[in-house]
mmCIF file of C-alpha atoms in Angstrom:
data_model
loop_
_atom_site.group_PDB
_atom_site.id
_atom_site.type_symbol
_atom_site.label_atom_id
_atom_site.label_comp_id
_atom_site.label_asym_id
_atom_site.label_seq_id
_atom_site.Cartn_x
_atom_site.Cartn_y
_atom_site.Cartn_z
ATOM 1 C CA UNK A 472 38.431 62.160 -11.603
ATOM 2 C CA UNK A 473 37.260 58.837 -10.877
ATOM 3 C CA UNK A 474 34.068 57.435 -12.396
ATOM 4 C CA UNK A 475 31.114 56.601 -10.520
ATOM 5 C CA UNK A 476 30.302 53.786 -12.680
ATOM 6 C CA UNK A 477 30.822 50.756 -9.910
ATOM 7 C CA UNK A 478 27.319 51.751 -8.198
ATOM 8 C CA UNK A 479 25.475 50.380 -10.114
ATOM 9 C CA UNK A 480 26.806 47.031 -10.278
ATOM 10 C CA UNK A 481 26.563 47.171 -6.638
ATOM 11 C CA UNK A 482 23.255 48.045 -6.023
ATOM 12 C CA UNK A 483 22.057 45.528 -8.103
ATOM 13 C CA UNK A 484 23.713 43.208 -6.022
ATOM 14 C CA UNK A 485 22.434 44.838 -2.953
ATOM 15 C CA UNK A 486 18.765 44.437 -4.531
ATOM 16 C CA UNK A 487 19.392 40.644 -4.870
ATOM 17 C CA UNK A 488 20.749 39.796 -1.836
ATOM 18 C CA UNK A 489 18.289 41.621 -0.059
ATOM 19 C CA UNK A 490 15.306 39.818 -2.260
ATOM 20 C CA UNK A 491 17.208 36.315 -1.744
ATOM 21 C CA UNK A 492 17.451 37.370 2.457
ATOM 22 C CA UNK A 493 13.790 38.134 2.078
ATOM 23 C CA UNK A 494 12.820 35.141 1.043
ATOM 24 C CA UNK A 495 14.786 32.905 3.120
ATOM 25 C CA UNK A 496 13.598 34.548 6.545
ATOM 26 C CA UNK A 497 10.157 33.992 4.873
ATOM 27 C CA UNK A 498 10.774 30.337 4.062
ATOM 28 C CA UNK A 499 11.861 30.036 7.866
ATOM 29 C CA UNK A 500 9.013 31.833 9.148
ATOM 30 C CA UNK A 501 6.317 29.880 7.685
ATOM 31 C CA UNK A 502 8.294 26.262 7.948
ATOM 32 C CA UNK A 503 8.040 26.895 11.755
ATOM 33 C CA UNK A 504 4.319 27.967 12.170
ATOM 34 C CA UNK A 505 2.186 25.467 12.901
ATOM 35 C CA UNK A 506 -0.865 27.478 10.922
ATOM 36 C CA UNK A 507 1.287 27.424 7.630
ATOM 37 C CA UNK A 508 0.325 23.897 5.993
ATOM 38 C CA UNK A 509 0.945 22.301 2.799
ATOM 39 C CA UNK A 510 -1.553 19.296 2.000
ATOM 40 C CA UNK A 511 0.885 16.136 1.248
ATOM 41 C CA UNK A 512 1.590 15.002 -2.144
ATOM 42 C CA UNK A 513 -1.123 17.334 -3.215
ATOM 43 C CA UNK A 514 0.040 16.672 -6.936
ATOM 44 C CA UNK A 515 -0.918 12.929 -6.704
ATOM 45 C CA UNK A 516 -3.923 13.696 -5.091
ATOM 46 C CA UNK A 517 -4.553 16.475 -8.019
ATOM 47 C CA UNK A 518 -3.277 14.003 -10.602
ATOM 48 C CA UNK A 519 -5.947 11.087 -9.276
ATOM 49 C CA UNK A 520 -9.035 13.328 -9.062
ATOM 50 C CA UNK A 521 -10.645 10.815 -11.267
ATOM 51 C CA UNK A 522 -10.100 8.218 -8.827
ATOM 52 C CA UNK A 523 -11.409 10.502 -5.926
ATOM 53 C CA UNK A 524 -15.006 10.915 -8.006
ATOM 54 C CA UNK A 525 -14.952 7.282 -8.899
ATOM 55 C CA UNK A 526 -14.848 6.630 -4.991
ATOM 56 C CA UNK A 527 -17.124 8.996 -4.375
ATOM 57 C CA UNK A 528 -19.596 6.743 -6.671
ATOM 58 C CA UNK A 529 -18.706 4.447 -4.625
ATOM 59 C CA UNK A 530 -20.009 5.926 -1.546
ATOM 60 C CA UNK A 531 -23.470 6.748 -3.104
ATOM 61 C CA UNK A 532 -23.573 2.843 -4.166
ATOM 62 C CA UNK A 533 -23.138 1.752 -1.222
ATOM 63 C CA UNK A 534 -25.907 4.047 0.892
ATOM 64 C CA UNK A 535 -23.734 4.482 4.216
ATOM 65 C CA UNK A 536 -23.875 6.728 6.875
ATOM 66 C CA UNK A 537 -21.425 7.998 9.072
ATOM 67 C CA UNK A 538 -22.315 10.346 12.089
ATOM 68 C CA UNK A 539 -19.206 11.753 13.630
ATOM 69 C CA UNK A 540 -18.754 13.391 17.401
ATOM 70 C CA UNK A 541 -16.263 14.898 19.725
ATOM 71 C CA UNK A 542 -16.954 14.844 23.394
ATOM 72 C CA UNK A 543 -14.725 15.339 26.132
ATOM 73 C CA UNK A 544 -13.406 12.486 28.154
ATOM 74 C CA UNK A 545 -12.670 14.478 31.602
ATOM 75 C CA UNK A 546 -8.757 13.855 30.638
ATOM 76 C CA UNK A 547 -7.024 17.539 29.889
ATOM 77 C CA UNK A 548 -7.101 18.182 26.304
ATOM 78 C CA UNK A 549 -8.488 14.194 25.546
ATOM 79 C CA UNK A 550 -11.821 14.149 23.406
ATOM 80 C CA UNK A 551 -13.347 10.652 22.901
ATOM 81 C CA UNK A 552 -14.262 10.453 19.083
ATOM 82 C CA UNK A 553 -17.001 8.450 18.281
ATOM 83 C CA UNK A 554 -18.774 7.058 14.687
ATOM 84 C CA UNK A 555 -21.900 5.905 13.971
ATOM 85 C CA UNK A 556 -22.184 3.863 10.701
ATOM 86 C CA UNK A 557 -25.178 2.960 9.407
ATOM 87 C CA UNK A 558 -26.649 0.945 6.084
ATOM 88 C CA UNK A 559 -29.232 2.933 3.868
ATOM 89 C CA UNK A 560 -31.918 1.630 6.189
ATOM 90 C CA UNK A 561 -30.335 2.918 9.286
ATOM 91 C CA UNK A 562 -29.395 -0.322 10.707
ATOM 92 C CA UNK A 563 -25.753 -0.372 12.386
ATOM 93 C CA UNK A 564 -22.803 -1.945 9.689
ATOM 94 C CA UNK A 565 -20.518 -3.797 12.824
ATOM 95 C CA UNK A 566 -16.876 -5.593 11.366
ATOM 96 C CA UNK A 567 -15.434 -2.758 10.176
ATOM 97 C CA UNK A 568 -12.318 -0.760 10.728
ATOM 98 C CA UNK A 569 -12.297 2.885 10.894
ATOM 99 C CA UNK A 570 -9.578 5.185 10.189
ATOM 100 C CA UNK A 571 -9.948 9.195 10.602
ATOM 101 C CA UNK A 572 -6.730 11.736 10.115
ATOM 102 C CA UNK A 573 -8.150 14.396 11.893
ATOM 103 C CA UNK A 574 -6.876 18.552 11.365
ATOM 104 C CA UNK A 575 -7.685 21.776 13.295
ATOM 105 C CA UNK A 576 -8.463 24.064 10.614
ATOM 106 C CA UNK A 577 -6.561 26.978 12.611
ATOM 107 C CA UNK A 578 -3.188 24.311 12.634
ATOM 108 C CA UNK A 579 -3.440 21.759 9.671
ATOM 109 C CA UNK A 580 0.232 21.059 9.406
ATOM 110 C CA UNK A 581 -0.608 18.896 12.878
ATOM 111 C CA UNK A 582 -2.623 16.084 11.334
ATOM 112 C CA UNK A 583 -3.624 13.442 14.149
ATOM 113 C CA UNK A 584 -4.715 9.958 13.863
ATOM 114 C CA UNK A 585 -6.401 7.241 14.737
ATOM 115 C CA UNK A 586 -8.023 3.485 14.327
ATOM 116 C CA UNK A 587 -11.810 3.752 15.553
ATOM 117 C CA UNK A 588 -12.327 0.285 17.694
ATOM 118 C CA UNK A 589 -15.957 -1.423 18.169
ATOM 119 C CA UNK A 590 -17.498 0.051 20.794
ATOM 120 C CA UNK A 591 -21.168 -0.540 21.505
ATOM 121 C CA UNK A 592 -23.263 0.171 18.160
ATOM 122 C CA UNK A 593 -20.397 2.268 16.600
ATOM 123 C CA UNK A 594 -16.990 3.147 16.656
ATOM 124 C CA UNK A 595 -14.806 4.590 19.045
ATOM 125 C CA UNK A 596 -10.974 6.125 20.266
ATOM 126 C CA UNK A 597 -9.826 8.686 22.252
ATOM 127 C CA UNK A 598 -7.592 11.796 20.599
ATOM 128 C CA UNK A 599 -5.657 14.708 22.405
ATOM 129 C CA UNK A 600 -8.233 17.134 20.547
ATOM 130 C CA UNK A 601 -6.961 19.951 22.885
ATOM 131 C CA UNK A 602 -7.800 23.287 20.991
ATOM 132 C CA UNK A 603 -11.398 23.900 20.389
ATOM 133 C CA UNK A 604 -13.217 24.346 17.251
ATOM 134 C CA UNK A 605 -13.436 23.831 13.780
ATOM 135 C CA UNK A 606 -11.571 20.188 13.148
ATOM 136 C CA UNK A 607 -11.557 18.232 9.838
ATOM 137 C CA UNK A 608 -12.101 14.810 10.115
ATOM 138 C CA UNK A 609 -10.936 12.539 6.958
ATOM 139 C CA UNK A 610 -12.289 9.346 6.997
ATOM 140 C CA UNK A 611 -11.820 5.775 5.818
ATOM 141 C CA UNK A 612 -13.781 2.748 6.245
ATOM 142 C CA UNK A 613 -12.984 -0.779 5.386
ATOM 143 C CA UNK A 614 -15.685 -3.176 5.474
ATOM 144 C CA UNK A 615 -14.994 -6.836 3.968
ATOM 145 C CA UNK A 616 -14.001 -5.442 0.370
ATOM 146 C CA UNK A 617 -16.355 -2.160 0.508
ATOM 147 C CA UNK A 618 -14.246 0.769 0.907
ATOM 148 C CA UNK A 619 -16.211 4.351 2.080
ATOM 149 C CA UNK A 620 -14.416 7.603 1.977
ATOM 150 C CA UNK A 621 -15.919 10.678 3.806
ATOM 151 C CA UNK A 622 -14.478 14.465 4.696
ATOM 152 C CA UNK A 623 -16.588 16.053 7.871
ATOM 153 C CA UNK A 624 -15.800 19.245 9.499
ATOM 154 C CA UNK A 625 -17.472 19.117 12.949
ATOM 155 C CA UNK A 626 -16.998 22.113 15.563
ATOM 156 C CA UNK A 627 -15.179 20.435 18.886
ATOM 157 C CA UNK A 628 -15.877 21.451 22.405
ATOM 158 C CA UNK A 629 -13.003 22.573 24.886
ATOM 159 C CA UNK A 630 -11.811 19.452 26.358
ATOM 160 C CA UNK A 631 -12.092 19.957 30.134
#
């Protein structure tokens, strides 16, 4: 009689392959899905929250005011962004440079961007905003040595 022993060791090692199989296709699923995001270096940005209230300070020291839209330029899938920046008396702040990293919430590993140029009393550039909806917008504004940080989620129209 032979002993039935050996099935054991097997199906253990059946159990682990199959978990370790499971988890690579998983891996390659969600790496090539552009709805599956990671934020980068999310530790560093964990690690400096201090800094990220400190600048937020800042903001509220300064008393600006940045208005944010998305309208369609008549291009396919082009949307003309546009910022308003304003002092705390409303007056237009003009010599600054504007930089936005802009995300669709429904595909934030795609994160777009763009320098805002003069344009007028604001702030302008055009972006291949092609899906409509809810975008993030992360801004930064440099202005002599003042530095303003700002996060708006505006709802962008289908680009016609």
């Amino acid at each position: 009689m032979r002993s039935r022993g050996w099935y054991w060791p097997v199906g253990l090692a059946a159990l682990l392959v199959g978990s370790a199989g499971a988890n690579i296709a998983l891996l390659v699923i969600t790496s090539r899905d552009a709805s599956f995001a990671v934020e980068p270096n999310y530790y560093a940005k964990a690690l400096a929250w201090d800094e990220t209230m400190a600048q937020q300070v800042r903001n509220e020291s300064l008393g600006w005011s940045l208005g944010l839209s998305a309208e369609p330029t008549g291009e396919r899938g082009r949307m003309t962004v546009a910022a308003r920046l304003t002092d705390g008396a409303g007056a237009p702040l003009p010599g600054a440079r504007i930089a936005i990293e802009a995300l669709h919430n429904a595909r934030a590993s795609r994160v777009l961007t763009a320098v805002l140029e003069p344009r007028g009393l604001g702030y302008a550039a055009v972006m291949p905003l092609a899906r409509p909806g809810l975008w993030e917008f992360r801004v930064r504004v440099t202005r002599g040595p003042d530095i303003f940080t700002a996060t708006l989620m505006r709802d962008v129209p289908e680009a016609r």
